[in-house]
XYZ file of C-alpha atoms in Angstrom:
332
model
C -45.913 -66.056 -71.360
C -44.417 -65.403 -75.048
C -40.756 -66.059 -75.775
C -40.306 -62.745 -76.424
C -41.376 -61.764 -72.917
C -39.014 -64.463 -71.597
C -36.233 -63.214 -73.772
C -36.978 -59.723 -72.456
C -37.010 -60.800 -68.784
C -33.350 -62.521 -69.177
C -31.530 -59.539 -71.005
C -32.727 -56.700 -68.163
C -31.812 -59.250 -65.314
C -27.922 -59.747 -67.215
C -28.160 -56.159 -67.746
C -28.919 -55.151 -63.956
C -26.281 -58.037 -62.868
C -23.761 -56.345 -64.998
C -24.365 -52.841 -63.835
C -24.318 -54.179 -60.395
C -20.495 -55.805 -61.240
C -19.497 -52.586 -62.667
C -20.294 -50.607 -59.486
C -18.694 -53.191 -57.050
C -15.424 -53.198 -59.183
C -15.534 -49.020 -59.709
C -15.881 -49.494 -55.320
C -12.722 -51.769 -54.930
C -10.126 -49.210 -56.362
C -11.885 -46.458 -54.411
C -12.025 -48.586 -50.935
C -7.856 -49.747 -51.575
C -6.590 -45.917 -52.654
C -8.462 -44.748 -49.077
C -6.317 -46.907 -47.320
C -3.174 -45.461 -48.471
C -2.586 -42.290 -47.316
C -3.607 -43.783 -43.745
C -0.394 -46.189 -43.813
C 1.080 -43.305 -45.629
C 0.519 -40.852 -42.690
C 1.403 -43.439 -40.285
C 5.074 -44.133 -41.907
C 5.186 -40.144 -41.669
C 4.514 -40.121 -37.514
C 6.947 -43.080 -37.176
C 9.751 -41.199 -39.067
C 9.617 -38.451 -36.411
C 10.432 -41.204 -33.663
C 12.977 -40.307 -32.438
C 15.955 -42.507 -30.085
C 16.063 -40.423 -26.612
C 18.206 -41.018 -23.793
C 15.768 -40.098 -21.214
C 13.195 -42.846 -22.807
C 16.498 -45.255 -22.379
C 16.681 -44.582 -19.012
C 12.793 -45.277 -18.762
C 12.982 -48.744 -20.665
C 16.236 -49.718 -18.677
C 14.151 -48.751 -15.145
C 11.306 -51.186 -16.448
C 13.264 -53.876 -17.083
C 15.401 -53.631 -13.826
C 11.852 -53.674 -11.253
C 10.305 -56.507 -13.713
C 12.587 -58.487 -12.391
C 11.643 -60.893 -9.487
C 15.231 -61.013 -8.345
C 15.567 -56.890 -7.540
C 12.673 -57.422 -5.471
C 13.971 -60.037 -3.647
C 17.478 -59.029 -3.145
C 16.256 -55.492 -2.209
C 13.780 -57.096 0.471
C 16.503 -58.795 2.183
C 19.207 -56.544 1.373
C 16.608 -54.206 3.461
C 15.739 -56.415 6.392
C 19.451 -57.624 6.270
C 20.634 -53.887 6.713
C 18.551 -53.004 9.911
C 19.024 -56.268 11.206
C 22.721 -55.290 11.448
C 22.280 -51.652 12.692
C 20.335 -52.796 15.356
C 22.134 -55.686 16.363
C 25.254 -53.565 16.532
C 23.383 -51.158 18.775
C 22.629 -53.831 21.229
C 25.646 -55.074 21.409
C 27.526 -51.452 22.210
C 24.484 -51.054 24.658
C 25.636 -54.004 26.495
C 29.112 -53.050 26.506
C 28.638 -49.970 28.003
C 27.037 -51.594 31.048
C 30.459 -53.419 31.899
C 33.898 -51.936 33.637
C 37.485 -52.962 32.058
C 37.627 -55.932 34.249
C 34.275 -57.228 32.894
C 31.701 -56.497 35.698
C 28.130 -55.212 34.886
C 27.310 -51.821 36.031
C 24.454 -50.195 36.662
C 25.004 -47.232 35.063
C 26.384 -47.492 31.881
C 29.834 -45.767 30.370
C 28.800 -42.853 28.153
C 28.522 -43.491 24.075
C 30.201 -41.461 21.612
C 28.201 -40.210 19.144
C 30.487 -41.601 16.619
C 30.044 -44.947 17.675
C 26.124 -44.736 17.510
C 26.582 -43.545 13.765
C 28.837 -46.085 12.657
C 26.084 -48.754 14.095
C 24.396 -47.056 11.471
C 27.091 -47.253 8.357
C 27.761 -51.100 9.225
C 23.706 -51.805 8.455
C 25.794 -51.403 4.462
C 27.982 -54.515 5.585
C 26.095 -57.095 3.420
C 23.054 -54.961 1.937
C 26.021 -53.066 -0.408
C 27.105 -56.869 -1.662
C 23.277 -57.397 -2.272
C 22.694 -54.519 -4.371
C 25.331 -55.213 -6.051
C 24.316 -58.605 -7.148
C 21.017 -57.035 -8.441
C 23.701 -54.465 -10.921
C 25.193 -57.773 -12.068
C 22.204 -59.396 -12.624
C 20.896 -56.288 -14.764
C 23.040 -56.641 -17.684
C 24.227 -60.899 -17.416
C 20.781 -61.550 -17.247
C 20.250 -59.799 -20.635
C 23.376 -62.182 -22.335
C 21.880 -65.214 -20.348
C 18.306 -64.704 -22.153
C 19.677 -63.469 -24.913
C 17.303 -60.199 -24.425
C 20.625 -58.112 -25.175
C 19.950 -59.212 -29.175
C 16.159 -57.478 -28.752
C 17.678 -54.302 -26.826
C 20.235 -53.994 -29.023
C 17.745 -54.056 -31.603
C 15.706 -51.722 -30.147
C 18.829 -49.533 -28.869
C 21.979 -49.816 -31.434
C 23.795 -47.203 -29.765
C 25.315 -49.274 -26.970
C 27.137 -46.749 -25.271
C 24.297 -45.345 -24.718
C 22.502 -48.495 -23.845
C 25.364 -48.889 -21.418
C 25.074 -45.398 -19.552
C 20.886 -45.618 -19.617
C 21.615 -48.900 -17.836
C 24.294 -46.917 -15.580
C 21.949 -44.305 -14.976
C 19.221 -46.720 -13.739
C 21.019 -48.388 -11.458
C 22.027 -45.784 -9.878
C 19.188 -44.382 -9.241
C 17.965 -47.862 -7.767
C 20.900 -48.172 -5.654
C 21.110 -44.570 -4.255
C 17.452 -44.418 -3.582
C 17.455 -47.937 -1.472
C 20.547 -47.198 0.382
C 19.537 -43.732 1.029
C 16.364 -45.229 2.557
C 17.705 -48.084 4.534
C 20.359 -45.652 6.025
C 17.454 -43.490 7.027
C 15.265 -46.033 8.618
C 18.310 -47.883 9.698
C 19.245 -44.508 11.907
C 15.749 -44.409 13.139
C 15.884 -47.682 14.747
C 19.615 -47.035 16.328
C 18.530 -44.146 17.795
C 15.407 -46.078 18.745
C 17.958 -48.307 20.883
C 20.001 -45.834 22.359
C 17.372 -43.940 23.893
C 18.112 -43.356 27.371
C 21.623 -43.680 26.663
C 24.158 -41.305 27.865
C 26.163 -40.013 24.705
C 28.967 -37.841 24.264
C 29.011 -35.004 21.211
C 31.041 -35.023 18.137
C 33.861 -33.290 17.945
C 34.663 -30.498 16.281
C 36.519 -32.672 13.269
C 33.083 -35.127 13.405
C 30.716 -32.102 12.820
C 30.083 -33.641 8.975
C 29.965 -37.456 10.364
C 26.277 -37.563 9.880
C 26.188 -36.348 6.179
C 29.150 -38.428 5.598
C 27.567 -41.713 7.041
C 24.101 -41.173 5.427
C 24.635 -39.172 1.907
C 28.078 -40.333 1.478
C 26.988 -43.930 2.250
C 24.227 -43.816 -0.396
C 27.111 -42.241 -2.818
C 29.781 -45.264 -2.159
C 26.673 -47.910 -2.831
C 26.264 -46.288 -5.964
C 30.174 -46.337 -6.632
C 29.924 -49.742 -5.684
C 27.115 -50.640 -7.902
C 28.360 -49.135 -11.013
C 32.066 -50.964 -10.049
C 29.759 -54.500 -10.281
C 27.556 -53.281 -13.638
C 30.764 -52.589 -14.932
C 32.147 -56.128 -14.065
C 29.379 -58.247 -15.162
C 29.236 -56.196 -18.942
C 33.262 -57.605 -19.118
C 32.336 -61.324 -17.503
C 28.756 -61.469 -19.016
C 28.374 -64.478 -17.033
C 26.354 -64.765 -13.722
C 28.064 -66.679 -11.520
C 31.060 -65.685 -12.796
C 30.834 -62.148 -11.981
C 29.355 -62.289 -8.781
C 31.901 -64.853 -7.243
C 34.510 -62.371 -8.969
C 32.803 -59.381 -7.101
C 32.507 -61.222 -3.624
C 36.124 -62.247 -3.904
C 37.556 -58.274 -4.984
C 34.830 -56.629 -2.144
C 34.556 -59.086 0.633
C 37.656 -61.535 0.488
C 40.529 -59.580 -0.845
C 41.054 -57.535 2.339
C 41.424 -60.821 4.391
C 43.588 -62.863 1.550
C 46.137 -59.481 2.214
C 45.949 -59.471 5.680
C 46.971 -62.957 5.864
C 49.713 -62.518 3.495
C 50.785 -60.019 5.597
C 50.790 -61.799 8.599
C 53.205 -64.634 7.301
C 56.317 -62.575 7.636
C 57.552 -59.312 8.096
C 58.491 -58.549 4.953
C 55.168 -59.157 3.492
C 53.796 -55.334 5.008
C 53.323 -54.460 1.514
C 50.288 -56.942 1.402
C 48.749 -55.268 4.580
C 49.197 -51.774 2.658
C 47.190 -53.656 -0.542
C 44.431 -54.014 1.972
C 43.272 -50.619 2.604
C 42.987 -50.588 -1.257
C 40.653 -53.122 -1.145
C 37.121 -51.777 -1.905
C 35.475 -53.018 1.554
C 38.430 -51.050 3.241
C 37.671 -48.004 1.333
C 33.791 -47.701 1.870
C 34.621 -48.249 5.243
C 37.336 -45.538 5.566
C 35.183 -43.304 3.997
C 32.439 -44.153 6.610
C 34.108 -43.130 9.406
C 35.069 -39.842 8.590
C 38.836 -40.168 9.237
C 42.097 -41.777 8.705
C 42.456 -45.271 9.026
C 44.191 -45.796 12.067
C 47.522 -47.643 11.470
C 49.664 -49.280 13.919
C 53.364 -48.759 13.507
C 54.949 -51.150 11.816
C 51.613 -52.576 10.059
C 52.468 -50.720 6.178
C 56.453 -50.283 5.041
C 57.557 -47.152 6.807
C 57.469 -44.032 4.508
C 54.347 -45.514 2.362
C 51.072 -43.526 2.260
C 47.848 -44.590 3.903
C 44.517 -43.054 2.352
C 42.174 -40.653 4.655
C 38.591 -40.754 4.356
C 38.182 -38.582 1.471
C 40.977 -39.847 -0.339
C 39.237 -43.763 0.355
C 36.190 -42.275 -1.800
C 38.760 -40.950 -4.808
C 40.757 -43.696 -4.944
C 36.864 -46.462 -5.137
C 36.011 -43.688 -7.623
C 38.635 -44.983 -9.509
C 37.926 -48.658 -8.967
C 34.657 -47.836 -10.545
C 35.648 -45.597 -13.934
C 38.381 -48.232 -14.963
C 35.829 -51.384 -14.167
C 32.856 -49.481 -15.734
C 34.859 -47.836 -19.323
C 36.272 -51.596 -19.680
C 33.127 -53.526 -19.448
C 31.185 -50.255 -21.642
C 33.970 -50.883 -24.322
C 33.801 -54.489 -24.495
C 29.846 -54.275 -24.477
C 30.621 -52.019 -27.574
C 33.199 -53.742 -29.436
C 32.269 -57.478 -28.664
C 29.121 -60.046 -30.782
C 26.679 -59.867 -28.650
C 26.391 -63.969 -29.457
């Protein structure tokens, strides 16, 4: 082979190698400028997204079932409810059987049918305090994780955050309590078959609504009245031993003020202000019966449906104060 055939071989092998570079660097601007207007259209459909309420509500109702302790506290706050409905029954079913000097009968005394529903209203003794630990636990768990930073990311608006939250667990609490009231009837009835019972009267006609749908209403109160306590404590602990003390020990710490002396009455008044007092006012469908000389003389004692305004209250103040401090105070 000549040199000039060698010489010819080398100059169309750098000319094909250059051609070759010259196409692949022609392909790179092509392949980049397709890309763009693909991230391009995809800013575009994430601009339209959009903050909703409704998908706050969603989020908030994910994170309150992901949570091992809802499940738990609603299994026993479940099992703890019908445990008490039917050991209630029982025990009224027993009573029946014996006279006023304490002799069994055979044939049982007659049961009101008042008395069979408020077995069922008392299955809420502990399951309300329950379900109210799992409201708590919905928005201090957030500030003992630290999640709150990532929700409030997520959600800046934390009023709304607040009332999605609100929203959520009220539809948790309703729904359960509506349910174990339900199934917590079933079983009552399931214990007083065979029972001789005696009809509401005329001014007990509503007792059933009032004991089941109004029951499921005051858990909700109830639960919103702890949300809103645990968004001003933020702490755990701290809000549930403040929320067993205001529901469950604050009607006893009055009554035994106002059993030290006579002029402590006021203290015994205090008491059916208490929230405990008022869900269970409300549950019965009437006035609290008072004893005279139990409240000062002249001083008002709240009826059934005044015992439901008056823990509506309880909740709006607890709930706007812990909503405002949510809003005003570092999440940090």
């Amino acid at each position: 082979m000549t040199n000039t055939n060698v010489t010819m071989m080398i100059n169309t092998k750098s000319t094909t190698t250059n051609a070759t570079n010259q196409k692949t660097v022609q392909k790179r601007p092509t392949a980049v400028s397709n890309l763009r207007p693909a991230n391009l259209n995809r800013n575009r459909s994430m601009a339209h997204v959009r903050l909703s309420f409704f998908g706050s509500i969603r989020s908030e109702l994910l994170k309150l079932f992901s949570i091992a302790s809802t499940l738990w506290l609603s299994a026993i706050s479940f099992l703890t409810a019908l445990g008490f409905s039917a050991l209630f029954a029982w025990g009224i079913k027993q009573e029946s059987h014996y006279n006023d000097k304490g002799k069994w009968m055979a044939m049982a005394r007659p049961i009101p049918r008042s008395i069979v529903l408020e077995c069922v209203s008392q299955s809420l003794a502990i399951g309300i305090v329950l379900i109210g630990v799992v409201a708590i636990l919905s928005i201090t768990g957030e500030y003992t994780t630290s999640s709150v930073q990532m929700s409030l990311v997520v959600n800046p608006r934390r009023v709304m955050f607040m009332n999605a939250k609100a929203v959520a667990v009220a539809i948790y609490s309703f729904t359960l309590s509506l349910v174990t009231l339900l199934i917590s009837w079933g079983v009552v009835e399931v214990l007083f078959a065979g029972s001789k019972q005696t009809p509401l009267g005329s001014k007990e006609r509503w007792l059933p609504l009032i004991v089941i749908l109004g029951g499921a209403a005051m858990t909700t109160l109830v639960t919103e009245f702890a949300l809103g306590l645990g968004a001003m404590v933020r702490s755990t602990a701290g809000a549930v031993v403040i929320f067993v003390v205001i529901y469950m020990m604050a009607t006893s710490i009055f009554g035994i003020i106002s059993n030290l002396s006579r002029h402590m009455l006021w203290a015994n008044w205090c008491s059916r202000l208490m929230p405990s007092s008022l869900v269970n006012t409300f549950l019965t469908g009437r006035a609290a019966e008072i004893e005279a000389g139990m409240v000062p003389k002249g001083w008002p004692v709240p009826g059934w449906w005044q015992s439901g305004l008056i823990m509506l209250a309880w909740t709006v103040v607890f709930y706007v104060i812990g909503t405002l401090l949510v809003s005003k105070r570092d999440v940090k």
